[in-house]
Coordinates of C-alpha atoms in Angstrom, one line a residue:
M1 CA 8.9 -29.8 -99.4
N2 CA 6.6 -26.8 -98.9
A3 CA 7.1 -24.0 -96.4
A4 CA 4.8 -25.5 -93.8
D5 CA 6.6 -28.8 -94.0
A6 CA 9.9 -27.1 -93.6
V7 CA 8.7 -25.4 -90.4
R8 CA 7.3 -28.6 -89.0
S9 CA 10.6 -30.4 -89.8
N10 CA 12.3 -27.8 -87.5
V11 CA 10.4 -29.0 -84.5
V12 CA 11.4 -32.1 -82.7
F13 CA 9.8 -33.7 -79.6
E14 CA 12.2 -34.5 -76.9
V15 CA 11.1 -37.2 -74.4
V16 CA 12.3 -36.2 -70.9
E17 CA 12.2 -38.7 -68.1
S18 CA 12.1 -36.9 -64.8
S19 CA 13.1 -38.4 -61.5
L20 CA 12.0 -35.3 -59.6
L21 CA 8.4 -35.6 -60.9
Q22 CA 8.1 -39.3 -60.1
G23 CA 5.4 -39.9 -57.5
N24 CA 4.2 -36.3 -57.6
P25 CA 1.1 -35.6 -55.4
L26 CA -1.3 -35.3 -58.3
G27 CA -0.2 -38.4 -60.2
D28 CA 0.8 -36.4 -63.2
P29 CA 3.2 -38.0 -65.7
A30 CA 6.9 -38.0 -64.9
T31 CA 7.7 -38.4 -68.6
R32 CA 7.3 -35.2 -70.5
H33 CA 7.2 -34.6 -74.3
V34 CA 8.9 -31.2 -74.9
P35 CA 8.7 -29.4 -78.3
V36 CA 12.1 -28.0 -79.3
Y37 CA 12.5 -25.6 -82.2
L38 CA 15.7 -26.0 -84.2
P39 CA 16.9 -23.0 -86.3
P40 CA 17.1 -23.3 -90.1
S41 CA 20.9 -24.0 -90.2
Y42 CA 20.9 -26.6 -87.4
R43 CA 21.1 -29.6 -89.7
E44 CA 23.6 -28.0 -92.0
S45 CA 26.5 -28.3 -89.6
E46 CA 27.6 -30.9 -87.0
T47 CA 29.7 -28.4 -85.1
T48 CA 27.7 -25.1 -84.8
R49 CA 26.3 -24.4 -81.4
Y50 CA 23.3 -22.2 -80.6
P51 CA 22.0 -20.1 -77.7
V52 CA 18.8 -21.3 -76.1
I53 CA 15.5 -19.6 -75.2
Y54 CA 13.1 -21.3 -72.8
L55 CA 9.5 -20.3 -73.7
L56 CA 7.0 -20.8 -70.9
A57 CA 3.3 -21.3 -71.5
G58 CA 0.6 -19.6 -69.5
F59 CA -1.9 -21.1 -67.2
A60 CA -4.0 -24.0 -68.7
S61 CA -1.5 -24.2 -71.5
T62 CA 1.7 -26.1 -72.1
G63 CA 4.6 -26.3 -74.6
M64 CA 2.4 -28.1 -77.2
S65 CA 0.1 -25.0 -77.2
F66 CA 2.7 -23.0 -79.1
L67 CA 2.3 -25.5 -82.0
N68 CA -1.5 -25.0 -82.3
F69 CA -2.8 -23.9 -85.6
S70 CA -5.1 -20.9 -85.6
F71 CA -6.6 -19.4 -88.8
G72 CA -4.9 -16.2 -89.8
R73 CA -2.1 -16.5 -87.3
P74 CA 1.3 -18.3 -87.5
T75 CA 2.3 -20.9 -85.0
L76 CA 5.2 -20.0 -82.8
P77 CA 7.7 -22.1 -84.9
E78 CA 6.4 -20.5 -88.1
M79 CA 6.9 -17.0 -86.5
L80 CA 10.5 -18.0 -85.5
D81 CA 11.3 -19.4 -88.9
S82 CA 10.1 -16.4 -90.7
M83 CA 12.0 -13.9 -88.5
I84 CA 15.2 -15.8 -88.7
R85 CA 15.0 -16.3 -92.5
M86 CA 14.2 -12.6 -92.9
G87 CA 17.2 -11.6 -90.8
E88 CA 15.1 -10.1 -88.1
M89 CA 16.4 -12.5 -85.4
P90 CA 19.6 -14.4 -84.7
E91 CA 19.3 -18.1 -84.8
A92 CA 18.5 -19.8 -81.5
I93 CA 17.1 -23.1 -80.2
V94 CA 13.7 -22.5 -78.5
V95 CA 12.5 -25.0 -75.9
M96 CA 8.8 -25.1 -74.9
P97 CA 8.7 -26.9 -71.5
E98 CA 5.8 -29.2 -70.5
C99 CA 4.9 -28.3 -66.9
M100 CA 1.2 -29.0 -67.0
T101 CA -0.5 -30.4 -63.9
R102 CA -3.9 -31.8 -63.1
Y103 CA -4.9 -28.4 -61.7
G104 CA -4.0 -26.6 -65.0
G105 CA -0.5 -25.4 -64.3
S106 CA 2.5 -25.3 -62.0
Q107 CA 3.4 -21.6 -62.0
Y108 CA 6.9 -23.1 -62.5
V109 CA 7.4 -23.3 -58.7
D110 CA 8.2 -26.2 -56.3
S111 CA 5.1 -27.1 -54.4
A112 CA 4.1 -29.8 -52.0
A113 CA 0.7 -29.9 -53.6
T114 CA 1.7 -30.3 -57.3
G115 CA 5.4 -31.2 -57.5
P116 CA 8.9 -29.7 -57.8
Y117 CA 8.5 -28.0 -61.2
E118 CA 11.1 -25.3 -60.7
S119 CA 13.7 -27.9 -59.7
Y120 CA 12.6 -30.0 -62.7
L121 CA 13.1 -27.2 -65.1
T122 CA 16.4 -25.9 -63.7
G123 CA 17.9 -29.2 -62.5
E124 CA 16.7 -31.7 -65.1
L125 CA 15.3 -30.1 -68.2
I126 CA 18.1 -27.6 -68.9
P127 CA 20.9 -30.2 -68.4
H128 CA 19.0 -32.6 -70.6
I129 CA 18.6 -30.1 -73.4
D130 CA 22.3 -29.3 -73.2
R131 CA 23.2 -32.9 -73.5
Q132 CA 20.9 -33.7 -76.4
F133 CA 21.4 -30.7 -78.6
R134 CA 24.3 -28.5 -79.8
T135 CA 23.7 -25.7 -77.3
L136 CA 26.0 -23.0 -76.0
A137 CA 25.7 -24.5 -72.6
A138 CA 26.4 -21.4 -70.4
A139 CA 24.2 -18.9 -68.7
R140 CA 25.6 -16.2 -71.0
H141 CA 23.7 -17.9 -73.9
R142 CA 20.4 -18.8 -72.2
A143 CA 17.2 -16.8 -71.9
V144 CA 13.7 -17.5 -70.4
V145 CA 10.5 -15.8 -71.5
G146 CA 6.7 -16.3 -71.2
K147 CA 3.3 -14.8 -71.0
S148 CA 0.9 -14.5 -68.1
S149 CA 1.8 -17.4 -65.7
G150 CA 4.7 -18.1 -68.1
G151 CA 5.8 -14.4 -67.7
F152 CA 5.6 -14.8 -64.0
G153 CA 7.6 -18.0 -64.2
A154 CA 10.2 -16.4 -66.4
L155 CA 10.7 -13.4 -64.2
R156 CA 10.8 -15.4 -61.0
L157 CA 13.3 -17.9 -62.5
G158 CA 15.5 -15.0 -63.6
M159 CA 15.5 -13.6 -60.1
N160 CA 16.1 -17.0 -58.5
H161 CA 18.7 -18.4 -61.0
P162 CA 21.1 -15.8 -62.3
E163 CA 23.6 -18.7 -62.7
L164 CA 21.3 -20.1 -65.4
F165 CA 19.9 -17.2 -67.4
A166 CA 21.3 -14.0 -68.9
A167 CA 18.1 -12.6 -70.3
V168 CA 14.5 -12.6 -69.2
G169 CA 11.2 -11.7 -71.0
C170 CA 8.0 -11.2 -69.1
H171 CA 4.8 -10.6 -71.1
S172 CA 1.8 -9.7 -68.9
G173 CA 3.2 -11.7 -66.0
D174 CA 1.3 -12.2 -62.8
M175 CA 2.3 -9.5 -60.3
D176 CA 0.8 -7.2 -57.8
F177 CA -1.3 -9.9 -56.3
E178 CA -3.6 -7.4 -54.5
L179 CA -4.9 -6.3 -57.9
C180 CA -4.6 -9.4 -60.1
Y181 CA -5.8 -12.1 -57.7
R182 CA -7.8 -10.5 -54.9
P183 CA -10.6 -9.2 -57.2
N184 CA -11.4 -12.8 -58.0
F185 CA -11.9 -13.9 -54.4
P186 CA -15.6 -13.0 -54.2
V187 CA -16.1 -14.5 -57.6
A188 CA -14.5 -17.8 -56.5
A189 CA -16.4 -17.7 -53.2
R190 CA -19.8 -17.4 -54.9
I191 CA -18.9 -20.5 -57.1
L192 CA -17.6 -22.4 -54.2
E193 CA -20.8 -21.8 -52.3
K194 CA -22.6 -24.2 -54.7
Y195 CA -20.3 -26.9 -53.5
D196 CA -20.7 -26.2 -49.7
G197 CA -17.4 -24.5 -49.6
N198 CA -15.5 -27.6 -50.5
V199 CA -12.7 -27.3 -53.1
A200 CA -12.4 -31.1 -53.4
T201 CA -16.1 -31.5 -54.2
F202 CA -15.9 -28.7 -56.8
F203 CA -12.8 -30.1 -58.5
T204 CA -14.0 -33.7 -58.6
R205 CA -17.2 -32.6 -60.4
W206 CA -15.3 -30.3 -62.7
E207 CA -12.8 -33.0 -63.6
S208 CA -15.6 -35.4 -64.5
L209 CA -17.3 -33.2 -67.0
D210 CA -16.6 -33.5 -70.7
K211 CA -17.6 -29.9 -71.3
K212 CA -16.1 -27.7 -68.6
P213 CA -18.3 -24.8 -67.4
R214 CA -16.6 -21.6 -68.3
G215 CA -18.3 -19.7 -65.5
E216 CA -16.4 -21.7 -63.0
F217 CA -12.9 -21.1 -64.4
A218 CA -12.2 -18.4 -61.8
L219 CA -12.4 -20.9 -59.0
L220 CA -10.3 -23.4 -60.9
D221 CA -7.7 -20.7 -61.5
L222 CA -7.7 -19.7 -57.8
M223 CA -7.5 -23.2 -56.6
A224 CA -4.5 -23.9 -58.8
M225 CA -2.8 -20.8 -57.5
A226 CA -3.4 -21.9 -54.0
A227 CA -1.9 -25.3 -54.7
C228 CA 1.3 -23.5 -55.9
Y229 CA 1.5 -20.7 -53.3
S230 CA -0.1 -22.2 -50.2
P231 CA 0.0 -26.0 -50.4
D232 CA -1.3 -28.2 -47.6
A233 CA 0.5 -31.5 -47.7
S234 CA -1.5 -32.8 -44.8
M235 CA -4.6 -33.0 -47.0
P236 CA -5.1 -35.4 -49.9
P237 CA -5.7 -34.1 -53.4
P238 CA -7.8 -32.6 -54.8
G239 CA -8.0 -30.4 -51.7
N240 CA -4.3 -30.2 -50.8
M241 CA -4.1 -26.4 -50.5
R242 CA -5.2 -23.6 -48.3
L243 CA -7.4 -20.8 -49.8
P244 CA -6.4 -17.3 -48.9
F245 CA -9.9 -16.4 -47.9
E246 CA -12.7 -17.9 -45.8
P247 CA -15.2 -19.4 -48.2
R248 CA -18.4 -18.3 -46.4
T249 CA -17.4 -14.7 -45.5
C250 CA -14.7 -14.1 -48.2
Q251 CA -12.5 -12.6 -45.4
L252 CA -8.8 -12.7 -46.0
V253 CA -6.8 -15.3 -44.1
P254 CA -3.7 -13.2 -43.3
E255 CA -1.2 -16.0 -42.8
V256 CA -2.2 -17.7 -46.0
W257 CA -2.2 -14.4 -47.9
A258 CA 1.3 -13.7 -46.6
Q259 CA 2.4 -17.0 -48.1
W260 CA 1.1 -15.9 -51.5
K261 CA 2.7 -12.5 -51.3
R262 CA 6.1 -14.0 -51.0
F263 CA 5.7 -15.2 -54.6
D264 CA 4.7 -11.7 -55.9
P265 CA 7.4 -10.3 -58.1
L266 CA 6.8 -6.9 -56.5
T267 CA 7.7 -8.4 -53.1
M268 CA 10.6 -10.4 -54.5
L269 CA 12.0 -7.2 -56.1
E270 CA 12.7 -5.8 -52.6
A271 CA 15.1 -8.7 -51.8
E272 CA 18.8 -7.8 -52.4
Q273 CA 19.6 -11.1 -54.1
C274 CA 16.8 -10.6 -56.6
Q275 CA 17.9 -7.0 -57.3
E276 CA 21.5 -8.3 -57.9
A277 CA 20.2 -11.1 -60.2
L278 CA 18.1 -8.7 -62.3
G279 CA 20.9 -6.2 -62.4
S280 CA 23.3 -8.9 -63.8
L281 CA 21.0 -9.6 -66.8
R282 CA 22.1 -8.7 -70.3
L283 CA 18.4 -8.0 -71.0
L284 CA 15.3 -7.6 -68.9
F285 CA 12.2 -7.1 -71.1
L286 CA 8.6 -6.6 -69.8
D287 CA 5.4 -5.6 -71.5
C288 CA 1.7 -5.5 -70.9
G289 CA -1.6 -4.6 -72.6
S290 CA -2.8 -1.2 -71.4
Q291 CA -6.3 -2.7 -71.0
D292 CA -5.4 -5.9 -69.3
E293 CA -8.5 -7.2 -67.6
Y294 CA -6.5 -8.8 -64.7
N295 CA -5.1 -5.3 -63.8
L296 CA -1.6 -6.5 -64.7
Q297 CA -0.7 -3.2 -66.3
F298 CA -0.7 -1.5 -62.9
G299 CA 1.7 -4.0 -61.4
H300 CA 4.0 -3.8 -64.4
R301 CA 4.1 0.0 -64.1
R302 CA 5.0 -0.3 -60.5
F303 CA 7.6 -3.0 -61.2
S304 CA 9.2 -0.8 -63.9
A305 CA 9.2 2.3 -61.7
R306 CA 10.8 0.5 -58.8
A307 CA 13.4 -1.2 -61.0
T308 CA 14.3 2.3 -62.3
E309 CA 14.7 3.5 -58.7
L310 CA 17.0 0.6 -58.0
G311 CA 19.1 1.3 -61.1
I312 CA 18.1 -2.0 -62.8
A313 CA 18.4 -1.7 -66.5
H314 CA 15.2 -2.9 -68.3
R315 CA 12.9 -2.2 -71.2
Y316 CA 9.2 -1.9 -70.5
E317 CA 6.5 -1.4 -73.1
E318 CA 2.7 -1.1 -73.1
F319 CA 0.5 -1.8 -76.1
P320 CA -3.2 -1.1 -76.8
D321 CA -4.7 -4.5 -76.0
T322 CA -6.1 -6.8 -73.4
H323 CA -4.7 -10.0 -71.9
A324 CA -5.8 -12.6 -74.4
D325 CA -4.5 -13.3 -77.9
T326 CA -1.3 -11.3 -77.7
S327 CA 1.2 -13.9 -78.9
Y328 CA 2.1 -11.4 -81.6
R329 CA 4.2 -9.7 -79.0
Y330 CA 6.7 -12.5 -79.2
R331 CA 7.8 -10.7 -82.4
V332 CA 9.2 -8.0 -80.2
S333 CA 10.7 -10.0 -77.3
L334 CA 12.2 -13.0 -79.1
P335 CA 14.6 -11.1 -81.4
L336 CA 15.7 -9.0 -78.5
L337 CA 16.4 -12.0 -76.3
A338 CA 18.2 -13.9 -79.1
E339 CA 20.4 -10.9 -79.8
A340 CA 21.2 -10.6 -76.1
I341 CA 22.4 -14.2 -75.8
A342 CA 23.8 -14.7 -79.3
G343 CA 27.1 -16.5 -79.7

């Protein structure tokens, strides 16, 4: 068996039947195929148990994305295998959840427009993994990490579920919504004008195309965020959300924007229960590219400064790069997280 085969043999695909995702508003599958990385020694012993890291994909990606081959760059399992075999990282099981929706992502939140993905992950997926694999099934030995929307999801899950996670990693996670989302409102409004201001008309056409127009991704992204942050269950999909701006004038809709801001990690950080949750972590790691084109570096700087004021121990790093193609940063976070939750 060559090295590549050895790495592939360390990934299994777990079929998870979700009762919570049954009948979700978008008709997305309730059966999810979840890649699970097993460390090199997993098959050598029938008794050894391992800590678990949940690795969340960004928007328009899913767990399978971590397995994608890219010339000149290792897949995530190859990276893990190399670091563990070189002694750079303690052994850990790494779970890559599948939380994709028809709109391109779930933000790992419960939404009346997409489905209860936070509850699925915390209430169904984690118990399933603990039943099926030899995990150290306690919060002390569990971490969650991700990039972009996955980083947002990881940070929010850490703040909401200290009973489940002892370590959190957030790479370029969505935060400071004023800077990372609002600049796209005029861009989305201009695209929406081609569809008479109708989100459903836009998405129906977008979904029908074999080749998706890249120039319209900003509207798709904003629509998906609205489905997560400001759902409207009174409307049928694909228009079952409220936009935070008026399509014709691009004026902010204050009550909808207030709904969005409740999800902003900077807003959440002011809640006492979130401060206590983050303060209880064995590791809180954040990083961001200093040239992030979504302005996320500014939000991360503010988050780190406020966490310092609150006495919340954390590690924040910036690196000279933009938002895309930064999976190499998992070489920094994954060993730290694995060490924090090691048996």
